[in-house]
XYZ file of N, CA and C in Angstrom:
375
model
N 137.453 76.358 81.179
C 138.516 76.664 80.920
C 139.292 76.323 80.588
N 139.287 75.624 79.119
C 140.069 74.600 78.736
C 141.089 74.748 77.728
N 142.450 74.002 77.287
C 143.388 74.694 76.337
C 144.637 74.822 77.428
N 145.650 75.116 76.857
C 147.144 75.436 77.167
C 146.932 76.231 78.727
N 145.996 77.594 78.423
C 146.867 78.427 79.579
C 145.313 78.628 80.769
N 144.633 77.255 80.377
C 143.030 77.967 81.065
C 143.230 76.954 82.620
N 144.169 76.296 83.071
C 144.597 75.753 84.248
C 145.208 76.939 84.635
N 146.016 77.635 84.209
C 146.667 79.038 84.402
C 145.696 80.259 85.003
N 144.929 80.254 83.955
C 143.810 81.308 84.205
C 142.989 80.924 85.443
N 142.678 79.831 85.433
C 141.879 78.949 87.057
C 142.351 80.187 88.186
N 143.611 79.296 88.241
C 145.021 79.965 89.297
C 144.927 81.463 89.819
N 145.017 81.774 88.738
C 144.672 83.752 88.939
C 143.361 83.714 89.208
N 142.352 83.568 89.023
C 141.197 83.866 89.397
C 140.949 83.264 90.551
N 141.509 82.606 91.262
C 141.732 82.083 92.409
C 142.562 83.172 93.635
N 143.684 83.030 93.392
C 144.290 84.176 93.838
C 143.756 86.049 93.464
N 143.074 86.094 92.658
C 142.438 87.573 92.684
C 141.495 87.389 93.687
N 140.446 86.408 93.820
C 139.903 86.413 94.271
C 140.174 86.070 96.119
N 141.148 85.438 96.340
C 141.775 85.588 97.593
C 142.073 86.911 98.063
N 143.033 87.415 97.190
C 143.366 88.729 97.543
C 141.973 89.852 97.383
N 140.955 89.603 96.740
C 140.125 90.438 97.173
C 139.348 90.250 98.526
N 139.166 89.361 98.965
C 138.754 88.768 100.014
C 139.246 89.235 101.051
N 140.520 89.250 101.596
C 141.566 89.958 102.182
C 141.796 91.193 102.379
N 141.191 91.747 101.333
C 141.743 93.182 101.414
C 140.143 93.566 102.054
N 139.194 93.559 100.964
C 137.798 92.963 101.795
C 137.327 93.210 103.896
N 138.093 91.968 103.927
C 137.932 91.533 105.304
C 138.651 93.144 106.212
N 140.148 93.251 105.804
C 140.978 94.201 106.384
C 139.839 95.544 106.168
N 139.711 95.935 105.628
C 138.454 97.200 105.252
C 136.780 97.090 106.026
N 136.940 96.173 105.999
C 135.361 96.154 106.975
C 135.936 96.154 108.342
N 136.750 95.995 108.697
C 137.006 95.716 110.211
C 138.039 96.967 110.357
N 138.279 97.793 109.427
C 139.050 99.254 109.436
C 137.422 100.092 109.723
N 136.456 99.810 108.850
C 135.321 100.735 109.132
C 134.173 100.437 109.986
N 134.256 99.881 110.676
C 133.538 99.153 111.949
C 133.684 98.821 112.844
N 135.056 99.311 113.457
C 135.447 99.034 114.349
C 135.642 100.733 115.219
N 135.625 100.371 116.760
C 135.268 101.484 117.321
C 136.123 102.877 117.111
N 136.234 104.051 116.973
C 136.958 105.112 116.463
C 137.929 105.247 118.056
N 137.567 104.748 119.083
C 138.685 104.939 120.114
C 138.389 103.796 121.317
N 139.366 102.782 121.077
C 139.373 101.725 121.602
C 139.264 101.950 122.755
N 138.574 101.354 123.481
C 138.347 101.544 125.168
C 140.074 100.252 126.067
N 140.386 101.342 126.979
C 141.562 100.878 127.346
C 141.600 101.191 128.920
N 141.035 99.699 129.241
C 140.846 99.356 130.563
C 141.977 100.116 131.334
N 142.072 100.268 133.005
C 143.480 100.412 133.303
C 143.843 98.712 133.900
N 145.221 98.654 133.874
C 146.079 97.366 133.646
C 145.767 96.611 132.818
N 145.249 97.036 131.389
C 145.145 96.428 130.518
C 146.593 96.422 129.378
N 147.363 97.164 129.381
C 148.978 96.762 129.338
C 149.695 96.594 130.671
N 149.387 96.136 131.399
C 150.252 95.093 132.351
C 150.635 94.183 131.840
N 152.167 93.563 132.428
C 152.494 92.408 132.243
C 151.975 91.121 132.827
N 149.924 91.282 133.540
C 149.948 90.050 134.205
C 148.140 90.348 133.893
N 147.701 89.658 133.618
C 145.906 90.305 133.380
C 145.252 89.510 134.205
N 145.559 88.575 134.811
C 144.586 87.802 135.829
C 144.205 87.965 136.652
N 144.053 89.593 136.807
C 143.381 89.856 137.769
C 143.938 90.509 139.221
N 145.046 89.516 139.496
C 146.083 90.190 140.422
C 147.333 90.681 139.811
N 147.452 91.587 141.451
C 148.557 92.215 141.214
C 149.752 90.901 141.424
N 150.749 91.633 140.450
C 152.547 90.777 140.508
C 153.122 91.654 141.619
N 153.285 89.983 142.400
C 154.206 90.417 143.708
C 155.504 89.267 143.976
N 156.448 89.914 144.515
C 157.404 88.914 144.399
C 157.955 88.359 143.115
N 159.493 88.321 142.747
C 160.758 87.696 142.178
C 159.571 87.065 140.683
N 160.321 87.547 139.757
C 159.906 87.011 138.251
C 160.237 85.379 138.612
N 161.541 85.027 139.251
C 161.850 83.531 139.125
C 161.601 82.522 140.121
N 161.213 81.518 139.828
C 160.311 80.747 140.316
C 161.209 79.046 140.372
N 161.269 78.707 141.648
C 161.825 77.311 141.050
C 161.385 76.364 141.275
N 161.141 75.505 140.247
C 160.145 73.944 139.652
C 160.849 72.832 140.128
N 160.016 72.297 141.122
C 160.683 70.834 141.493
C 161.080 69.751 139.895
N 161.270 69.314 140.097
C 161.694 68.223 138.467
C 160.689 67.222 138.312
N 160.362 66.485 139.639
C 159.534 65.679 139.620
C 158.008 65.999 138.410
N 157.767 67.090 138.703
C 156.491 67.472 137.582
C 157.013 67.249 136.762
N 158.061 67.359 136.155
C 158.737 67.773 134.446
C 158.865 65.866 133.983
N 158.910 65.117 135.141
C 158.990 63.845 135.358
C 158.463 62.878 135.302
N 156.935 63.567 135.636
C 155.713 62.879 135.629
C 154.900 63.147 134.091
N 155.128 64.394 133.634
C 154.809 64.641 132.581
C 155.720 63.832 131.601
N 156.696 63.814 131.618
C 157.812 62.896 130.677
C 157.362 61.392 130.487
N 156.885 60.984 131.777
C 156.293 59.822 131.580
C 155.133 59.506 131.039
N 154.021 60.315 131.388
C 152.601 60.219 131.062
C 152.661 60.543 129.417
N 153.795 61.592 128.346
C 153.894 61.748 127.524
C 154.625 60.078 126.653
N 155.621 59.918 127.727
C 155.745 58.801 126.763
C 155.061 57.659 126.935
N 153.930 57.314 127.761
C 153.682 55.967 127.768
C 152.276 56.617 126.879
N 151.779 57.658 127.017
C 150.633 57.890 126.470
C 150.973 57.953 124.514
N 152.143 58.168 124.194
C 152.295 57.922 122.816
C 152.334 56.669 122.227
N 153.051 55.737 123.712
C 153.628 54.520 123.246
C 152.437 53.766 122.936
N 151.383 53.850 124.194
C 149.821 53.537 124.146
C 149.027 53.464 122.814
N 148.955 54.546 122.016
C 148.676 54.837 120.967
C 149.080 54.020 119.816
N 150.124 53.398 120.191
C 150.657 52.648 118.936
C 150.176 51.228 118.622
N 149.160 50.960 120.473
C 148.547 49.812 120.181
C 146.896 50.025 119.369
N 146.538 50.627 119.215
C 145.286 50.903 118.225
C 144.811 50.266 116.562
N 146.685 50.742 116.314
C 146.507 50.305 114.565
C 147.104 49.344 115.014
N 147.863 48.655 115.748
C 148.083 46.587 116.218
C 146.711 46.306 116.137
N 145.993 46.800 116.901
C 144.878 45.940 116.710
C 143.972 45.405 115.750
N 144.221 46.844 115.155
C 143.100 46.516 113.770
C 143.748 46.054 112.911
N 144.979 45.891 112.635
C 145.549 45.460 111.654
C 145.740 43.374 112.222
N 145.472 43.388 113.273
C 146.054 41.980 113.389
C 144.569 40.698 113.673
N 143.414 41.926 113.062
C 142.660 40.613 112.777
C 142.337 40.581 111.295
N 143.244 41.313 110.436
C 143.358 41.089 108.940
C 144.100 39.951 109.295
N 143.972 38.820 107.815
C 144.409 37.371 107.464
C 145.594 37.705 107.084
N 146.611 36.926 107.670
C 148.063 36.780 107.432
C 148.993 37.169 107.843
N 148.373 37.686 108.956
C 149.005 38.630 110.626
C 148.810 37.164 111.623
N 149.527 36.713 111.762
C 149.885 35.658 112.744
C 150.524 35.796 114.047
N 151.361 35.179 113.949
C 152.099 34.526 115.183
C 153.492 35.751 115.284
N 153.602 36.368 114.486
C 154.613 36.966 113.888
C 154.147 38.595 115.025
N 153.237 39.181 114.330
C 152.479 39.987 114.901
C 152.592 39.772 116.016
N 151.954 39.035 116.664
C 152.061 38.733 118.526
C 153.168 38.678 119.414
N 154.800 38.519 118.474
C 155.634 38.163 119.055
C 155.770 40.097 118.948
N 155.359 40.422 117.835
C 156.506 41.868 117.911
C 155.727 42.518 119.408
N 154.157 43.201 118.784
C 153.421 43.120 120.018
C 153.972 42.581 121.911
N 154.046 41.420 121.575
C 154.631 41.481 122.875
C 156.355 41.906 123.154
N 157.072 41.829 122.566
C 158.074 43.167 122.762
C 158.122 44.105 122.884
N 156.836 44.620 122.310
C 156.798 46.317 122.473
C 156.197 46.247 123.818
N 155.237 45.194 124.153
C 154.196 45.804 125.454
C 155.628 45.440 126.905
N 155.811 44.641 126.475
C 157.659 44.093 127.425
C 158.453 45.394 127.816
N 158.613 46.074 126.773
C 159.416 47.316 126.806
C 158.918 48.196 127.657
N 157.765 48.091 127.002
C 156.806 49.045 127.973
C 156.900 49.033 129.985
N 156.380 47.230 130.019
C 156.558 47.009 131.316
C 158.104 46.996 132.025
N 158.842 47.195 131.138
C 159.988 47.288 131.555
C 160.375 49.003 132.090
N 159.964 50.175 131.319
C 160.006 50.982 131.452
C 158.917 51.533 132.918
N 157.895 50.649 132.803
C 157.215 51.093 133.811
C 157.644 50.157 135.418
N 158.073 49.655 135.379
C 158.810 48.882 136.416
C 159.831 49.165 136.837
N 161.029 50.220 135.680
C 161.614 50.951 136.171
C 162.033 51.937 137.246
N 160.647 52.689 136.449
C 160.039 54.010 137.456
C 159.419 53.281 138.872
N 158.916 52.451 138.561
C 157.917 51.757 140.010
C 159.581 51.630 140.861
N 160.564 50.968 140.780
C 161.355 50.685 141.147
C 162.588 51.581 141.856
N 162.558 52.627 141.170
C 163.276 53.517 141.584
C 162.834 54.787 142.406
N 161.801 54.572 142.527
C 160.468 55.301 143.396
C 160.134 56.525 142.754
N 159.944 56.301 141.629
C 159.982 57.962 140.751
C 158.532 58.327 141.045
N 157.471 56.934 141.080
C 156.398 56.972 141.241
C 155.024 57.518 142.065
N 156.867 57.688 143.111
C 156.136 58.316 144.971
C 156.031 59.138 144.499
N 154.821 60.081 145.471
C 154.294 61.463 145.632
C 154.980 61.849 146.642
N 155.754 62.520 147.210
C 156.240 63.150 148.200
C 155.457 64.506 148.520
């Protein structure tokens, strides 16, 4: 389709096809589904793992789990920045400046892990 309104006609046909596909999919779902879906006992319970819920609904978590997760995410995300640097470092024109920048970056990472180690945050009790 060419001309002034050709792009709009293409967009309109695409939108019409997507609406028809949507309507046909939901119609096929309604036709092919069971008339009375199975409702096993306990299906509407709030806890479906096979165990009966026992006890209160409030449980206290220790903060060290969150600290470990935070430290892991922090160092994992920061270590991901090393891969693009390694790719760029091989290109010409990136010399001592990139080495110094990465040394500063790794030093900050090392200071963070040293701080966590000195404060005994990494010690599992």
